[in-house]
mmCIF file of C-alpha atoms in Angstrom:
data_model
loop_
_atom_site.group_PDB
_atom_site.id
_atom_site.type_symbol
_atom_site.label_atom_id
_atom_site.label_comp_id
_atom_site.label_asym_id
_atom_site.label_seq_id
_atom_site.Cartn_x
_atom_site.Cartn_y
_atom_site.Cartn_z
ATOM 1 C CA UNK A 1 0.215 -0.162 0.010
ATOM 2 C CA UNK A 2 2.732 2.596 1.043
ATOM 3 C CA UNK A 3 4.501 1.488 -2.302
ATOM 4 C CA UNK A 4 1.501 2.425 -4.243
ATOM 5 C CA UNK A 5 0.976 5.703 -2.557
ATOM 6 C CA UNK A 6 4.785 6.421 -3.515
ATOM 7 C CA UNK A 7 4.519 6.092 -6.862
ATOM 8 C CA UNK A 8 1.472 7.677 -7.282
ATOM 9 C CA UNK A 9 1.604 11.209 -8.426
ATOM 10 C CA UNK A 10 5.122 11.728 -7.104
ATOM 11 C CA UNK A 11 7.046 11.983 -10.187
ATOM 12 C CA UNK A 12 8.642 8.561 -10.012
ATOM 13 C CA UNK A 13 10.162 7.900 -13.517
ATOM 14 C CA UNK A 14 10.072 4.339 -14.757
ATOM 15 C CA UNK A 15 13.709 4.056 -14.243
ATOM 16 C CA UNK A 16 13.128 4.517 -10.469
ATOM 17 C CA UNK A 17 10.412 1.931 -10.363
ATOM 18 C CA UNK A 18 12.333 -0.802 -12.586
ATOM 19 C CA UNK A 19 15.303 -0.063 -10.030
ATOM 20 C CA UNK A 20 12.794 -0.448 -7.047
ATOM 21 C CA UNK A 21 11.386 -3.759 -8.489
ATOM 22 C CA UNK A 22 14.460 -5.233 -9.022
ATOM 23 C CA UNK A 23 15.868 -4.353 -5.319
ATOM 24 C CA UNK A 24 12.213 -6.020 -4.436
ATOM 25 C CA UNK A 25 12.856 -9.209 -6.424
ATOM 26 C CA UNK A 26 16.295 -9.284 -4.612
ATOM 27 C CA UNK A 27 15.381 -9.132 -1.378
ATOM 28 C CA UNK A 28 12.404 -11.383 -1.956
ATOM 29 C CA UNK A 29 14.772 -14.055 -3.026
ATOM 30 C CA UNK A 30 17.076 -13.643 -0.126
ATOM 31 C CA UNK A 31 14.058 -13.797 2.612
ATOM 32 C CA UNK A 32 11.658 -16.226 0.990
ATOM 33 C CA UNK A 33 14.346 -19.134 0.095
ATOM 34 C CA UNK A 34 17.210 -18.664 2.459
ATOM 35 C CA UNK A 35 17.739 -22.200 3.615
ATOM 36 C CA UNK A 36 20.429 -21.702 5.731
ATOM 37 C CA UNK A 37 23.244 -24.342 4.333
ATOM 38 C CA UNK A 38 26.119 -22.060 3.607
ATOM 39 C CA UNK A 39 27.667 -19.726 6.284
ATOM 40 C CA UNK A 40 28.436 -16.798 3.558
ATOM 41 C CA UNK A 41 26.902 -15.607 0.700
ATOM 42 C CA UNK A 42 28.524 -16.583 -2.642
ATOM 43 C CA UNK A 43 30.347 -19.679 -0.864
ATOM 44 C CA UNK A 44 28.633 -22.060 -3.444
ATOM 45 C CA UNK A 45 30.234 -19.839 -6.338
ATOM 46 C CA UNK A 46 33.767 -19.860 -4.915
ATOM 47 C CA UNK A 47 33.337 -23.742 -4.758
ATOM 48 C CA UNK A 48 32.177 -24.231 -7.851
ATOM 49 C CA UNK A 49 35.330 -22.121 -9.227
ATOM 50 C CA UNK A 50 37.662 -24.395 -7.124
ATOM 51 C CA UNK A 51 35.878 -27.634 -8.390
ATOM 52 C CA UNK A 52 38.271 -27.867 -11.662
ATOM 53 C CA UNK A 53 41.409 -26.244 -10.347
ATOM 54 C CA UNK A 54 44.533 -27.715 -9.457
ATOM 55 C CA UNK A 55 45.471 -25.248 -6.683
ATOM 56 C CA UNK A 56 44.727 -21.358 -7.233
ATOM 57 C CA UNK A 57 45.817 -18.427 -5.445
ATOM 58 C CA UNK A 58 43.343 -16.208 -3.119
ATOM 59 C CA UNK A 59 44.145 -13.520 -5.862
ATOM 60 C CA UNK A 60 42.944 -15.492 -8.805
ATOM 61 C CA UNK A 61 39.955 -16.904 -7.027
ATOM 62 C CA UNK A 62 38.861 -13.096 -6.062
ATOM 63 C CA UNK A 63 39.437 -12.209 -9.765
ATOM 64 C CA UNK A 64 37.477 -14.922 -11.161
ATOM 65 C CA UNK A 65 34.785 -14.606 -9.300
ATOM 66 C CA UNK A 66 34.547 -10.891 -9.177
ATOM 67 C CA UNK A 67 35.035 -9.782 -5.932
ATOM 68 C CA UNK A 68 37.157 -8.313 -4.006
ATOM 69 C CA UNK A 69 40.157 -9.874 -2.600
ATOM 70 C CA UNK A 70 38.726 -8.509 1.292
ATOM 71 C CA UNK A 71 35.345 -10.575 0.449
ATOM 72 C CA UNK A 72 37.308 -13.644 -0.333
ATOM 73 C CA UNK A 73 39.367 -13.773 2.256
ATOM 74 C CA UNK A 74 36.416 -13.790 4.561
ATOM 75 C CA UNK A 75 34.687 -16.367 2.605
ATOM 76 C CA UNK A 76 37.910 -18.561 2.317
ATOM 77 C CA UNK A 77 37.884 -18.567 6.153
ATOM 78 C CA UNK A 78 34.295 -19.765 6.642
ATOM 79 C CA UNK A 79 34.888 -22.667 3.731
ATOM 80 C CA UNK A 80 38.133 -23.381 5.467
ATOM 81 C CA UNK A 81 36.259 -23.438 8.861
ATOM 82 C CA UNK A 82 33.594 -25.654 7.285
ATOM 83 C CA UNK A 83 36.372 -28.250 6.195
ATOM 84 C CA UNK A 84 35.520 -27.497 2.832
ATOM 85 C CA UNK A 85 38.741 -25.825 1.167
ATOM 86 C CA UNK A 86 42.662 -26.383 2.563
ATOM 87 C CA UNK A 87 45.136 -24.022 1.619
ATOM 88 C CA UNK A 88 48.688 -25.297 1.224
ATOM 89 C CA UNK A 89 51.734 -23.508 0.454
ATOM 90 C CA UNK A 90 52.806 -23.265 -3.394
ATOM 91 C CA UNK A 91 55.518 -25.222 -4.451
ATOM 92 C CA UNK A 92 57.124 -22.686 -6.559
ATOM 93 C CA UNK A 93 56.507 -19.748 -4.160
ATOM 94 C CA UNK A 94 56.784 -20.372 -0.630
ATOM 95 C CA UNK A 95 55.234 -17.067 0.147
ATOM 96 C CA UNK A 96 51.899 -18.316 -1.264
ATOM 97 C CA UNK A 97 49.091 -20.558 -0.516
ATOM 98 C CA UNK A 98 46.975 -22.357 -2.843
ATOM 99 C CA UNK A 99 43.558 -22.941 -2.227
ATOM 100 C CA UNK A 100 41.943 -26.512 -2.951
ATOM 101 C CA UNK A 101 38.483 -27.907 -2.813
ATOM 102 C CA UNK A 102 38.151 -30.964 -0.249
ATOM 103 C CA UNK A 103 35.986 -33.871 -0.870
ATOM 104 C CA UNK A 104 33.687 -32.446 1.654
ATOM 105 C CA UNK A 105 33.718 -29.212 -0.855
ATOM 106 C CA UNK A 106 32.701 -31.177 -3.727
ATOM 107 C CA UNK A 107 29.647 -32.814 -1.758
ATOM 108 C CA UNK A 108 28.861 -29.445 -0.374
ATOM 109 C CA UNK A 109 29.004 -28.031 -4.000
ATOM 110 C CA UNK A 110 26.615 -30.652 -5.167
ATOM 111 C CA UNK A 111 24.190 -29.590 -2.358
ATOM 112 C CA UNK A 112 24.489 -26.018 -2.774
ATOM 113 C CA UNK A 113 24.054 -26.331 -6.273
ATOM 114 C CA UNK A 114 20.949 -28.351 -5.922
ATOM 115 C CA UNK A 115 19.299 -25.939 -3.560
ATOM 116 C CA UNK A 116 20.084 -23.282 -5.720
ATOM 117 C CA UNK A 117 18.846 -25.004 -8.372
ATOM 118 C CA UNK A 118 15.500 -25.074 -6.347
ATOM 119 C CA UNK A 119 15.292 -21.904 -5.401
ATOM 120 C CA UNK A 120 15.571 -20.760 -8.653
ATOM 121 C CA UNK A 121 12.852 -22.738 -10.144
ATOM 122 C CA UNK A 122 10.600 -21.642 -7.206
ATOM 123 C CA UNK A 123 11.559 -18.135 -7.815
ATOM 124 C CA UNK A 124 10.834 -18.052 -11.804
ATOM 125 C CA UNK A 125 8.105 -20.043 -12.022
ATOM 126 C CA UNK A 126 5.251 -17.350 -12.660
ATOM 127 C CA UNK A 127 7.199 -16.672 -15.856
ATOM 128 C CA UNK A 128 6.756 -18.021 -18.966
ATOM 129 C CA UNK A 129 10.038 -19.788 -20.945
ATOM 130 C CA UNK A 130 9.853 -16.961 -23.430
ATOM 131 C CA UNK A 131 9.476 -14.373 -20.501
ATOM 132 C CA UNK A 132 12.517 -15.878 -18.797
ATOM 133 C CA UNK A 133 14.616 -15.589 -21.866
ATOM 134 C CA UNK A 134 13.594 -11.933 -22.143
ATOM 135 C CA UNK A 135 14.566 -10.897 -18.722
ATOM 136 C CA UNK A 136 17.858 -12.843 -18.977
ATOM 137 C CA UNK A 137 18.428 -10.645 -21.967
ATOM 138 C CA UNK A 138 17.741 -7.554 -20.511
ATOM 139 C CA UNK A 139 19.810 -7.905 -17.446
ATOM 140 C CA UNK A 140 22.626 -9.191 -19.184
ATOM 141 C CA UNK A 141 22.207 -6.090 -21.602
ATOM 142 C CA UNK A 142 22.107 -4.073 -17.976
ATOM 143 C CA UNK A 143 25.000 -5.668 -16.761
ATOM 144 C CA UNK A 144 27.328 -6.030 -19.388
ATOM 145 C CA UNK A 145 27.011 -1.982 -19.590
ATOM 146 C CA UNK A 146 28.106 -1.885 -15.635
ATOM 147 C CA UNK A 147 30.452 -3.917 -15.435
ATOM 148 C CA UNK A 148 32.196 -3.080 -19.098
#
């Protein structure tokens, strides 16, 4: 009700409405589908990136994930505490640690991926396949402009 009153006659542009609609969708996704399976948002993404790697540095992982090094550092602490990754000294550079996914991490990755798939299916079930494709194309266009 308050949201409708905010928009009616207040000079709100379509861009502002789109912006707030995306923010509401994001909040709804986090609120209604949070299952608490991962201690830190994005942990599943890091596990996905580590799956095929034979040891990677923290900086390489941050670059591949598109995250700040500090954020990845915090996430690595959580993943290591959960036993999902291990850090070993690089044979080439003793000052550097390489990060590896553990067997427990591989199992967690599969579980997280399945939960993510279920959440995504439930979230987008109100859209037709054509609407989903159109939304994906539009969001990719926006994101590529902002990231590029």
